[in-house]
Amino acid sequence: MIKVLFVCLGNICRSPMAEGLFRDLIEKRDLADRVHIDSAGTHGYHIGAPPDERARQTMARHGVDIGAFEGRKVDVVDLDQFDYVLAMDRSNLRDLERLGGGSRPHVRLFLEFARASAEREVPDPYYGGPDGFEHVYALLEDAAAGLLADIEQRLNQP
Ligand code: 4NP
């Protein structure tokens, strides 16, 4: 089982969108029994809360229901238990490095997997309008394709 954790600040906008989008992709590839996907926030503001309404609506427009997700805070054990710990921005990455006592190769920016976009951070859409959420979706979709290729390569290794 390959385990993927998406991490943002609040776990109600970017990382649950990434989780929903990537799970949908993994299910369509028939890999759901080989890849475990989760998301978490670096801060505990929204523990137990559902995703932001705008995040839910954006994902619903793209055919993915994330309404049942519940916010949780990242834990130091996640850094050992997940094969990929993917931060949405550099601030999240710094928080993860502080939590784990240093940088580790599997803890990295999700957009390092992006191909079409040169952006390396998913901007926080929380204080903006709906356009911000569509932009987040486009960045996540780009990086998800690159991550899928990386995981498929790993699964096909002897
Ligand atoms: P997220 O967005 O990190 O993408 O989930 C945010 C959600 C909540 C807050 C900030 C960012 N907040 O300050 O409550």
Short mmCIF file of N, CA and C and ligand atoms in Angstrom, two decimals:
data_model
loop_
_atom_site.label_atom_id
_atom_site.label_comp_id
_atom_site.label_asym_id
_atom_site.label_seq_id
_atom_site.Cartn_x
_atom_site.Cartn_y
_atom_site.Cartn_z
N MET A 1 0.84 -1.20 0.00
CA MET A 1 0.00 0.00 0.00
C MET A 1 0.88 1.25 0.00
N ILE A 2 0.63 2.15 -0.93
CA ILE A 2 1.32 3.44 -0.94
C ILE A 2 0.40 4.46 -0.29
N LYS A 3 0.95 5.23 0.65
CA LYS A 3 0.12 6.16 1.41
C LYS A 3 0.49 7.61 1.10
N VAL A 4 -0.55 8.39 0.78
CA VAL A 4 -0.37 9.79 0.37
C VAL A 4 -1.15 10.70 1.31
N LEU A 5 -0.47 11.69 1.87
CA LEU A 5 -1.13 12.67 2.74
C LEU A 5 -0.96 14.07 2.15
N PHE A 6 -2.08 14.74 1.92
CA PHE A 6 -2.06 16.13 1.45
C PHE A 6 -2.21 17.04 2.66
N VAL A 7 -1.38 18.09 2.72
CA VAL A 7 -1.38 18.96 3.90
C VAL A 7 -1.51 20.43 3.50
N CYS A 8 -2.45 21.14 4.16
CA CYS A 8 -2.53 22.60 4.03
C CYS A 8 -2.64 23.18 5.44
N LEU A 9 -3.09 24.42 5.53
CA LEU A 9 -3.16 25.07 6.85
C LEU A 9 -4.39 24.59 7.64
N GLY A 10 -5.57 24.74 7.03
CA GLY A 10 -6.82 24.51 7.77
C GLY A 10 -7.47 23.16 7.54
N ASN A 11 -7.05 22.45 6.49
CA ASN A 11 -7.67 21.18 6.07
C ASN A 11 -9.16 21.34 5.76
N ILE A 12 -9.54 22.53 5.27
CA ILE A 12 -10.93 22.70 4.82
C ILE A 12 -11.02 23.22 3.37
N CYS A 13 -9.90 23.61 2.78
CA CYS A 13 -9.95 24.09 1.38
C CYS A 13 -9.04 23.25 0.48
N ARG A 14 -7.74 23.58 0.48
CA ARG A 14 -6.85 22.99 -0.53
C ARG A 14 -6.62 21.49 -0.35
N SER A 15 -6.27 21.05 0.88
CA SER A 15 -5.91 19.63 1.01
C SER A 15 -7.12 18.69 0.87
N PRO A 16 -8.32 19.04 1.36
CA PRO A 16 -9.44 18.13 1.06
C PRO A 16 -9.81 18.12 -0.42
N MET A 17 -9.61 19.25 -1.12
CA MET A 17 -9.82 19.24 -2.58
C MET A 17 -8.82 18.30 -3.24
N ALA A 18 -7.55 18.38 -2.81
CA ALA A 18 -6.52 17.49 -3.37
C ALA A 18 -6.85 16.03 -3.07
N GLU A 19 -7.30 15.77 -1.84
CA GLU A 19 -7.66 14.40 -1.45
C GLU A 19 -8.79 13.86 -2.34
N GLY A 20 -9.84 14.67 -2.51
CA GLY A 20 -11.00 14.24 -3.30
C GLY A 20 -10.64 14.03 -4.76
N LEU A 21 -9.88 14.96 -5.29
CA LEU A 21 -9.49 14.89 -6.71
C LEU A 21 -8.61 13.66 -6.95
N PHE A 22 -7.62 13.46 -6.05
CA PHE A 22 -6.68 12.35 -6.27
C PHE A 22 -7.35 11.00 -6.02
N ARG A 23 -8.26 10.95 -5.04
CA ARG A 23 -8.96 9.68 -4.79
C ARG A 23 -9.80 9.29 -6.02
N ASP A 24 -10.46 10.29 -6.60
CA ASP A 24 -11.27 10.05 -7.79
C ASP A 24 -10.39 9.49 -8.93
N LEU A 25 -9.23 10.10 -9.09
CA LEU A 25 -8.30 9.66 -10.14
C LEU A 25 -7.83 8.22 -9.88
N ILE A 26 -7.48 7.93 -8.62
CA ILE A 26 -7.00 6.60 -8.25
C ILE A 26 -8.10 5.55 -8.44
N GLU A 27 -9.35 5.92 -8.10
CA GLU A 27 -10.46 4.98 -8.30
C GLU A 27 -10.68 4.71 -9.78
N LYS A 28 -10.58 5.76 -10.59
CA LYS A 28 -10.77 5.58 -12.04
C LYS A 28 -9.67 4.70 -12.63
N ARG A 29 -8.48 4.74 -12.03
CA ARG A 29 -7.37 3.88 -12.49
C ARG A 29 -7.42 2.48 -11.88
N ASP A 30 -8.47 2.24 -11.06
CA ASP A 30 -8.62 0.94 -10.42
C ASP A 30 -7.47 0.62 -9.46
N LEU A 31 -6.97 1.64 -8.79
CA LEU A 31 -5.84 1.46 -7.87
C LEU A 31 -6.23 1.70 -6.41
N ALA A 32 -7.54 1.75 -6.14
CA ALA A 32 -7.99 2.13 -4.79
C ALA A 32 -7.49 1.17 -3.71
N ASP A 33 -7.26 -0.09 -4.06
CA ASP A 33 -6.78 -1.05 -3.06
C ASP A 33 -5.26 -1.01 -2.91
N ARG A 34 -4.59 -0.16 -3.67
CA ARG A 34 -3.12 -0.09 -3.59
C ARG A 34 -2.62 1.28 -3.13
N VAL A 35 -3.51 2.27 -3.11
CA VAL A 35 -3.10 3.62 -2.72
C VAL A 35 -4.08 4.17 -1.67
N HIS A 36 -3.54 4.53 -0.52
CA HIS A 36 -4.35 5.12 0.56
C HIS A 36 -4.15 6.63 0.53
N ILE A 37 -5.24 7.38 0.64
CA ILE A 37 -5.17 8.85 0.49
C ILE A 37 -5.86 9.51 1.67
N ASP A 38 -5.21 10.55 2.21
CA ASP A 38 -5.78 11.28 3.35
C ASP A 38 -5.33 12.74 3.25
N SER A 39 -5.90 13.59 4.12
CA SER A 39 -5.44 14.99 4.17
C SER A 39 -5.49 15.47 5.61
N ALA A 40 -4.73 16.53 5.89
CA ALA A 40 -4.66 17.08 7.25
C ALA A 40 -4.22 18.54 7.18
N GLY A 41 -4.43 19.25 8.29
CA GLY A 41 -4.01 20.65 8.38
C GLY A 41 -2.88 20.80 9.38
N THR A 42 -2.05 21.84 9.18
CA THR A 42 -0.96 22.08 10.13
C THR A 42 -1.49 22.75 11.40
N HIS A 43 -2.67 23.35 11.30
CA HIS A 43 -3.29 23.98 12.46
C HIS A 43 -4.62 23.30 12.79
N GLY A 44 -5.03 23.45 14.03
CA GLY A 44 -6.21 22.72 14.49
C GLY A 44 -7.49 23.52 14.51
N TYR A 45 -7.55 24.63 13.73
CA TYR A 45 -8.75 25.49 13.77
C TYR A 45 -10.04 24.76 13.41
N HIS A 46 -9.94 23.78 12.51
CA HIS A 46 -11.17 23.23 11.91
C HIS A 46 -11.27 21.71 12.11
N ILE A 47 -10.76 21.23 13.25
CA ILE A 47 -10.83 19.79 13.53
C ILE A 47 -12.30 19.35 13.56
N GLY A 48 -12.61 18.29 12.82
CA GLY A 48 -13.97 17.76 12.78
C GLY A 48 -14.92 18.50 11.87
N ALA A 49 -14.46 19.60 11.27
CA ALA A 49 -15.34 20.40 10.40
C ALA A 49 -15.34 19.87 8.97
N PRO A 50 -16.46 20.05 8.27
CA PRO A 50 -16.49 19.67 6.85
C PRO A 50 -15.70 20.70 6.03
N PRO A 51 -15.38 20.36 4.78
CA PRO A 51 -14.69 21.33 3.92
C PRO A 51 -15.51 22.61 3.74
N ASP A 52 -14.81 23.70 3.46
CA ASP A 52 -15.41 24.99 3.15
C ASP A 52 -16.44 24.82 2.02
N GLU A 53 -17.55 25.54 2.16
CA GLU A 53 -18.64 25.47 1.16
C GLU A 53 -18.13 25.71 -0.27
N ARG A 54 -17.22 26.68 -0.41
CA ARG A 54 -16.72 27.00 -1.76
C ARG A 54 -15.85 25.86 -2.30
N ALA A 55 -15.12 25.19 -1.43
CA ALA A 55 -14.33 24.03 -1.85
C ALA A 55 -15.26 22.89 -2.28
N ARG A 56 -16.32 22.69 -1.49
CA ARG A 56 -17.30 21.62 -1.82
C ARG A 56 -17.96 21.89 -3.16
N GLN A 57 -18.35 23.17 -3.37
CA GLN A 57 -19.04 23.51 -4.62
C GLN A 57 -18.11 23.36 -5.82
N THR A 58 -16.87 23.78 -5.65
CA THR A 58 -15.90 23.67 -6.75
C THR A 58 -15.71 22.19 -7.12
N MET A 59 -15.54 21.35 -6.10
CA MET A 59 -15.34 19.93 -6.39
C MET A 59 -16.59 19.31 -6.99
N ALA A 60 -17.78 19.73 -6.51
CA ALA A 60 -19.04 19.20 -7.06
C ALA A 60 -19.16 19.56 -8.54
N ARG A 61 -18.73 20.78 -8.90
CA ARG A 61 -18.77 21.17 -10.33
C ARG A 61 -17.90 20.25 -11.17
N HIS A 62 -16.87 19.67 -10.54
CA HIS A 62 -15.99 18.75 -11.27
C HIS A 62 -16.36 17.29 -10.98
N GLY A 63 -17.54 17.08 -10.40
CA GLY A 63 -18.06 15.72 -10.24
C GLY A 63 -17.54 14.95 -9.06
N VAL A 64 -16.98 15.65 -8.06
CA VAL A 64 -16.43 14.95 -6.89
C VAL A 64 -17.09 15.48 -5.62
N ASP A 65 -17.61 14.58 -4.82
CA ASP A 65 -18.29 14.94 -3.57
C ASP A 65 -17.31 14.82 -2.39
N ILE A 66 -16.99 15.96 -1.75
CA ILE A 66 -16.10 15.91 -0.58
C ILE A 66 -16.85 16.33 0.69
N GLY A 67 -18.17 16.30 0.61
CA GLY A 67 -19.00 16.81 1.72
C GLY A 67 -18.85 16.06 3.03
N ALA A 68 -18.44 14.78 2.97
CA ALA A 68 -18.37 13.99 4.20
C ALA A 68 -16.99 14.05 4.86
N PHE A 69 -16.04 14.76 4.25
CA PHE A 69 -14.70 14.84 4.84
C PHE A 69 -14.75 15.60 6.16
N GLU A 70 -13.85 15.25 7.06
CA GLU A 70 -13.75 15.96 8.35
C GLU A 70 -12.32 16.43 8.57
N GLY A 71 -12.17 17.69 8.97
CA GLY A 71 -10.84 18.25 9.18
C GLY A 71 -10.10 17.54 10.31
N ARG A 72 -8.82 17.36 10.11
CA ARG A 72 -7.97 16.85 11.19
C ARG A 72 -6.61 17.54 11.14
N LYS A 73 -5.91 17.48 12.26
CA LYS A 73 -4.60 18.12 12.35
C LYS A 73 -3.52 17.08 12.08
N VAL A 74 -2.48 17.50 11.39
CA VAL A 74 -1.38 16.57 11.10
C VAL A 74 -0.67 16.21 12.41
N ASP A 75 -0.21 14.95 12.50
CA ASP A 75 0.45 14.45 13.70
C ASP A 75 1.87 14.01 13.32
N VAL A 76 2.77 14.08 14.27
CA VAL A 76 4.16 13.70 13.97
C VAL A 76 4.26 12.27 13.43
N VAL A 77 3.38 11.37 13.86
CA VAL A 77 3.45 9.98 13.37
C VAL A 77 3.10 9.88 11.88
N ASP A 78 2.31 10.87 11.38
CA ASP A 78 1.99 10.86 9.95
C ASP A 78 3.25 10.90 9.10
N LEU A 79 4.28 11.57 9.61
CA LEU A 79 5.51 11.74 8.83
C LEU A 79 6.22 10.40 8.60
N ASP A 80 6.00 9.44 9.51
CA ASP A 80 6.57 8.10 9.33
C ASP A 80 5.61 7.17 8.59
N GLN A 81 4.31 7.41 8.77
CA GLN A 81 3.34 6.45 8.23
C GLN A 81 3.01 6.66 6.75
N PHE A 82 3.23 7.88 6.26
CA PHE A 82 2.89 8.16 4.85
C PHE A 82 4.15 8.15 3.98
N ASP A 83 3.99 7.65 2.76
CA ASP A 83 5.11 7.60 1.80
C ASP A 83 5.31 8.94 1.10
N TYR A 84 4.20 9.70 0.96
CA TYR A 84 4.26 11.04 0.40
C TYR A 84 3.50 11.96 1.37
N VAL A 85 4.17 13.00 1.84
CA VAL A 85 3.51 14.03 2.65
C VAL A 85 3.65 15.32 1.84
N LEU A 86 2.54 15.79 1.26
CA LEU A 86 2.61 16.80 0.20
C LEU A 86 1.99 18.11 0.66
N ALA A 87 2.85 19.12 0.84
CA ALA A 87 2.42 20.42 1.34
C ALA A 87 1.92 21.29 0.20
N MET A 88 0.92 22.12 0.52
CA MET A 88 0.36 23.01 -0.51
C MET A 88 1.21 24.25 -0.71
N ASP A 89 1.85 24.75 0.35
CA ASP A 89 2.73 25.92 0.16
C ASP A 89 3.95 25.80 1.07
N ARG A 90 4.86 26.76 0.92
CA ARG A 90 6.14 26.68 1.65
C ARG A 90 5.96 26.86 3.15
N SER A 91 4.93 27.61 3.52
CA SER A 91 4.65 27.78 4.94
C SER A 91 4.23 26.43 5.57
N ASN A 92 3.36 25.70 4.86
CA ASN A 92 2.97 24.36 5.33
C ASN A 92 4.20 23.45 5.41
N LEU A 93 5.06 23.55 4.40
CA LEU A 93 6.26 22.69 4.36
C LEU A 93 7.17 22.99 5.56
N ARG A 94 7.35 24.28 5.84
CA ARG A 94 8.18 24.66 7.00
C ARG A 94 7.58 24.12 8.30
N ASP A 95 6.26 24.21 8.42
CA ASP A 95 5.60 23.69 9.63
C ASP A 95 5.81 22.17 9.76
N LEU A 96 5.75 21.47 8.64
CA LEU A 96 5.97 20.01 8.67
C LEU A 96 7.41 19.70 9.05
N GLU A 97 8.33 20.49 8.52
CA GLU A 97 9.75 20.26 8.83
C GLU A 97 10.03 20.53 10.31
N ARG A 98 9.38 21.54 10.83
CA ARG A 98 9.52 21.85 12.26
C ARG A 98 8.95 20.68 13.10
N LEU A 99 7.80 20.18 12.68
CA LEU A 99 7.15 19.06 13.39
C LEU A 99 8.05 17.83 13.41
N GLY A 100 8.71 17.57 12.28
CA GLY A 100 9.52 16.35 12.15
C GLY A 100 10.98 16.55 12.52
N GLY A 101 11.36 17.76 12.88
CA GLY A 101 12.74 18.01 13.29
C GLY A 101 13.73 18.03 12.12
N GLY A 102 13.27 18.47 10.95
CA GLY A 102 14.19 18.60 9.81
C GLY A 102 13.51 18.24 8.50
N SER A 103 14.22 18.44 7.40
CA SER A 103 13.62 18.13 6.10
C SER A 103 13.82 16.65 5.77
N ARG A 104 12.85 16.08 5.09
CA ARG A 104 12.92 14.68 4.67
C ARG A 104 12.44 14.59 3.23
N PRO A 105 13.05 13.71 2.44
CA PRO A 105 12.75 13.73 1.00
C PRO A 105 11.29 13.44 0.64
N HIS A 106 10.58 12.69 1.46
CA HIS A 106 9.19 12.38 1.08
C HIS A 106 8.21 13.47 1.55
N VAL A 107 8.73 14.47 2.26
CA VAL A 107 7.90 15.60 2.70
C VAL A 107 8.25 16.77 1.79
N ARG A 108 7.34 17.13 0.89
CA ARG A 108 7.68 18.08 -0.18
C ARG A 108 6.47 18.84 -0.67
N LEU A 109 6.71 19.78 -1.57
CA LEU A 109 5.60 20.55 -2.15
C LEU A 109 4.86 19.71 -3.18
N PHE A 110 3.53 19.67 -3.08
CA PHE A 110 2.74 18.89 -4.04
C PHE A 110 3.01 19.37 -5.48
N LEU A 111 3.14 20.69 -5.67
CA LEU A 111 3.28 21.21 -7.04
C LEU A 111 4.64 20.89 -7.67
N GLU A 112 5.54 20.24 -6.91
CA GLU A 112 6.74 19.72 -7.56
C GLU A 112 6.35 18.68 -8.62
N PHE A 113 5.16 18.11 -8.51
CA PHE A 113 4.70 17.12 -9.49
C PHE A 113 3.97 17.77 -10.67
N ALA A 114 3.76 19.09 -10.62
CA ALA A 114 3.05 19.77 -11.71
C ALA A 114 3.89 19.77 -12.98
N ARG A 115 3.22 19.71 -14.11
CA ARG A 115 3.92 19.70 -15.40
C ARG A 115 3.59 20.95 -16.20
N ALA A 116 2.31 21.29 -16.29
CA ALA A 116 1.89 22.43 -17.13
C ALA A 116 2.23 23.75 -16.44
N SER A 117 2.06 23.81 -15.15
CA SER A 117 2.26 25.07 -14.43
C SER A 117 3.67 25.15 -13.86
N ALA A 118 4.21 26.38 -13.83
CA ALA A 118 5.51 26.61 -13.20
C ALA A 118 5.34 27.03 -11.75
N GLU A 119 4.09 27.24 -11.31
CA GLU A 119 3.84 27.62 -9.91
C GLU A 119 4.20 26.45 -9.01
N ARG A 120 4.76 26.76 -7.86
CA ARG A 120 5.15 25.70 -6.94
C ARG A 120 4.37 25.74 -5.63
N GLU A 121 3.52 26.76 -5.47
CA GLU A 121 2.68 26.86 -4.28
C GLU A 121 1.21 26.97 -4.70
N VAL A 122 0.34 26.25 -3.98
CA VAL A 122 -1.10 26.40 -4.20
C VAL A 122 -1.55 27.56 -3.31
N PRO A 123 -2.00 28.69 -3.89
CA PRO A 123 -2.34 29.84 -3.06
C PRO A 123 -3.54 29.56 -2.16
N ASP A 124 -3.49 30.12 -0.97
CA ASP A 124 -4.58 29.95 0.00
C ASP A 124 -5.81 30.69 -0.53
N PRO A 125 -6.91 29.98 -0.82
CA PRO A 125 -8.08 30.64 -1.42
C PRO A 125 -9.08 31.14 -0.38
N TYR A 126 -8.77 30.95 0.90
CA TYR A 126 -9.76 31.13 1.96
C TYR A 126 -10.36 32.54 1.99
N TYR A 127 -9.50 33.56 1.79
CA TYR A 127 -10.00 34.93 1.90
C TYR A 127 -10.37 35.55 0.55
N GLY A 128 -10.36 34.75 -0.51
CA GLY A 128 -10.68 35.27 -1.84
C GLY A 128 -12.05 34.82 -2.32
N GLY A 129 -12.31 35.03 -3.61
CA GLY A 129 -13.60 34.66 -4.20
C GLY A 129 -13.55 33.30 -4.86
N PRO A 130 -14.63 32.93 -5.57
CA PRO A 130 -14.73 31.60 -6.19
C PRO A 130 -13.67 31.35 -7.27
N ASP A 131 -13.19 32.41 -7.93
CA ASP A 131 -12.15 32.21 -8.95
C ASP A 131 -10.91 31.56 -8.36
N GLY A 132 -10.61 31.93 -7.11
CA GLY A 132 -9.44 31.38 -6.43
C GLY A 132 -9.56 29.87 -6.29
N PHE A 133 -10.77 29.38 -6.06
CA PHE A 133 -10.97 27.94 -5.89
C PHE A 133 -10.82 27.20 -7.23
N GLU A 134 -11.26 27.82 -8.31
CA GLU A 134 -11.08 27.20 -9.63
C GLU A 134 -9.60 27.13 -9.99
N HIS A 135 -8.87 28.20 -9.62
CA HIS A 135 -7.43 28.20 -9.88
C HIS A 135 -6.75 27.09 -9.07
N VAL A 136 -7.16 26.95 -7.81
CA VAL A 136 -6.64 25.86 -6.98
C VAL A 136 -6.91 24.52 -7.65
N TYR A 137 -8.14 24.32 -8.13
CA TYR A 137 -8.49 23.06 -8.77
C TYR A 137 -7.56 22.76 -9.95
N ALA A 138 -7.33 23.78 -10.79
CA ALA A 138 -6.48 23.59 -11.98
C ALA A 138 -5.06 23.19 -11.59
N LEU A 139 -4.52 23.83 -10.56
CA LEU A 139 -3.16 23.49 -10.10
C LEU A 139 -3.12 22.07 -9.55
N LEU A 140 -4.14 21.72 -8.77
CA LEU A 140 -4.19 20.38 -8.16
C LEU A 140 -4.30 19.30 -9.24
N GLU A 141 -5.10 19.57 -10.26
CA GLU A 141 -5.31 18.60 -11.33
C GLU A 141 -4.00 18.34 -12.09
N ASP A 142 -3.27 19.41 -12.33
CA ASP A 142 -1.97 19.32 -13.01
C ASP A 142 -1.00 18.44 -12.19
N ALA A 143 -0.87 18.76 -10.91
CA ALA A 143 0.07 18.01 -10.06
C ALA A 143 -0.39 16.57 -9.83
N ALA A 144 -1.71 16.36 -9.80
CA ALA A 144 -2.23 15.00 -9.56
C ALA A 144 -1.81 14.05 -10.68
N ALA A 145 -1.79 14.56 -11.91
CA ALA A 145 -1.38 13.72 -13.04
C ALA A 145 0.10 13.31 -12.88
N GLY A 146 0.93 14.26 -12.46
CA GLY A 146 2.34 13.95 -12.25
C GLY A 146 2.56 12.99 -11.09
N LEU A 147 1.80 13.17 -10.02
CA LEU A 147 1.90 12.27 -8.86
C LEU A 147 1.44 10.85 -9.25
N LEU A 148 0.36 10.77 -10.01
CA LEU A 148 -0.12 9.46 -10.45
C LEU A 148 0.97 8.73 -11.24
N ALA A 149 1.63 9.44 -12.13
CA ALA A 149 2.69 8.82 -12.93
C ALA A 149 3.81 8.32 -12.02
N ASP A 150 4.17 9.11 -11.02
CA ASP A 150 5.23 8.72 -10.08
C ASP A 150 4.84 7.46 -9.31
N ILE A 151 3.60 7.40 -8.86
CA ILE A 151 3.12 6.25 -8.08
C ILE A 151 3.01 5.02 -8.98
N GLU A 152 2.53 5.20 -10.19
CA GLU A 152 2.41 4.04 -11.10
C GLU A 152 3.79 3.44 -11.39
N GLN A 153 4.77 4.32 -11.51
CA GLN A 153 6.14 3.85 -11.74
C GLN A 153 6.63 3.03 -10.54
N ARG A 154 6.33 3.53 -9.34
CA ARG A 154 6.72 2.84 -8.11
C ARG A 154 6.04 1.47 -7.99
N LEU A 155 4.74 1.44 -8.35
CA LEU A 155 3.98 0.19 -8.24
C LEU A 155 4.46 -0.84 -9.25
N ASN A 156 5.01 -0.35 -10.37
CA ASN A 156 5.45 -1.28 -11.42
C ASN A 156 6.89 -1.73 -11.26
N GLN A 157 7.57 -1.20 -10.21
CA GLN A 157 8.94 -1.65 -9.97
C GLN A 157 8.91 -3.09 -9.43
N PRO A 158 9.85 -3.92 -9.83
CA PRO A 158 9.84 -5.31 -9.37
C PRO A 158 10.11 -5.43 -7.86
P1 4NP B 1 -6.73 25.75 3.69
O1 4NP B 1 -7.37 27.20 3.81
O2 4NP B 1 -5.40 25.81 4.41
O3 4NP B 1 -6.57 25.56 2.22
O4 4NP B 1 -7.71 24.79 4.33
C1 4NP B 1 -7.57 27.87 5.04
C2 4NP B 1 -8.62 27.52 5.84
C3 4NP B 1 -8.85 28.19 7.02
C4 4NP B 1 -8.00 29.22 7.39
C5 4NP B 1 -6.93 29.56 6.59
C6 4NP B 1 -6.71 28.88 5.40
N1 4NP B 1 -8.24 29.93 8.61
O5 4NP B 1 -7.49 30.88 8.88
O6 4NP B 1 -9.17 29.57 9.33
#
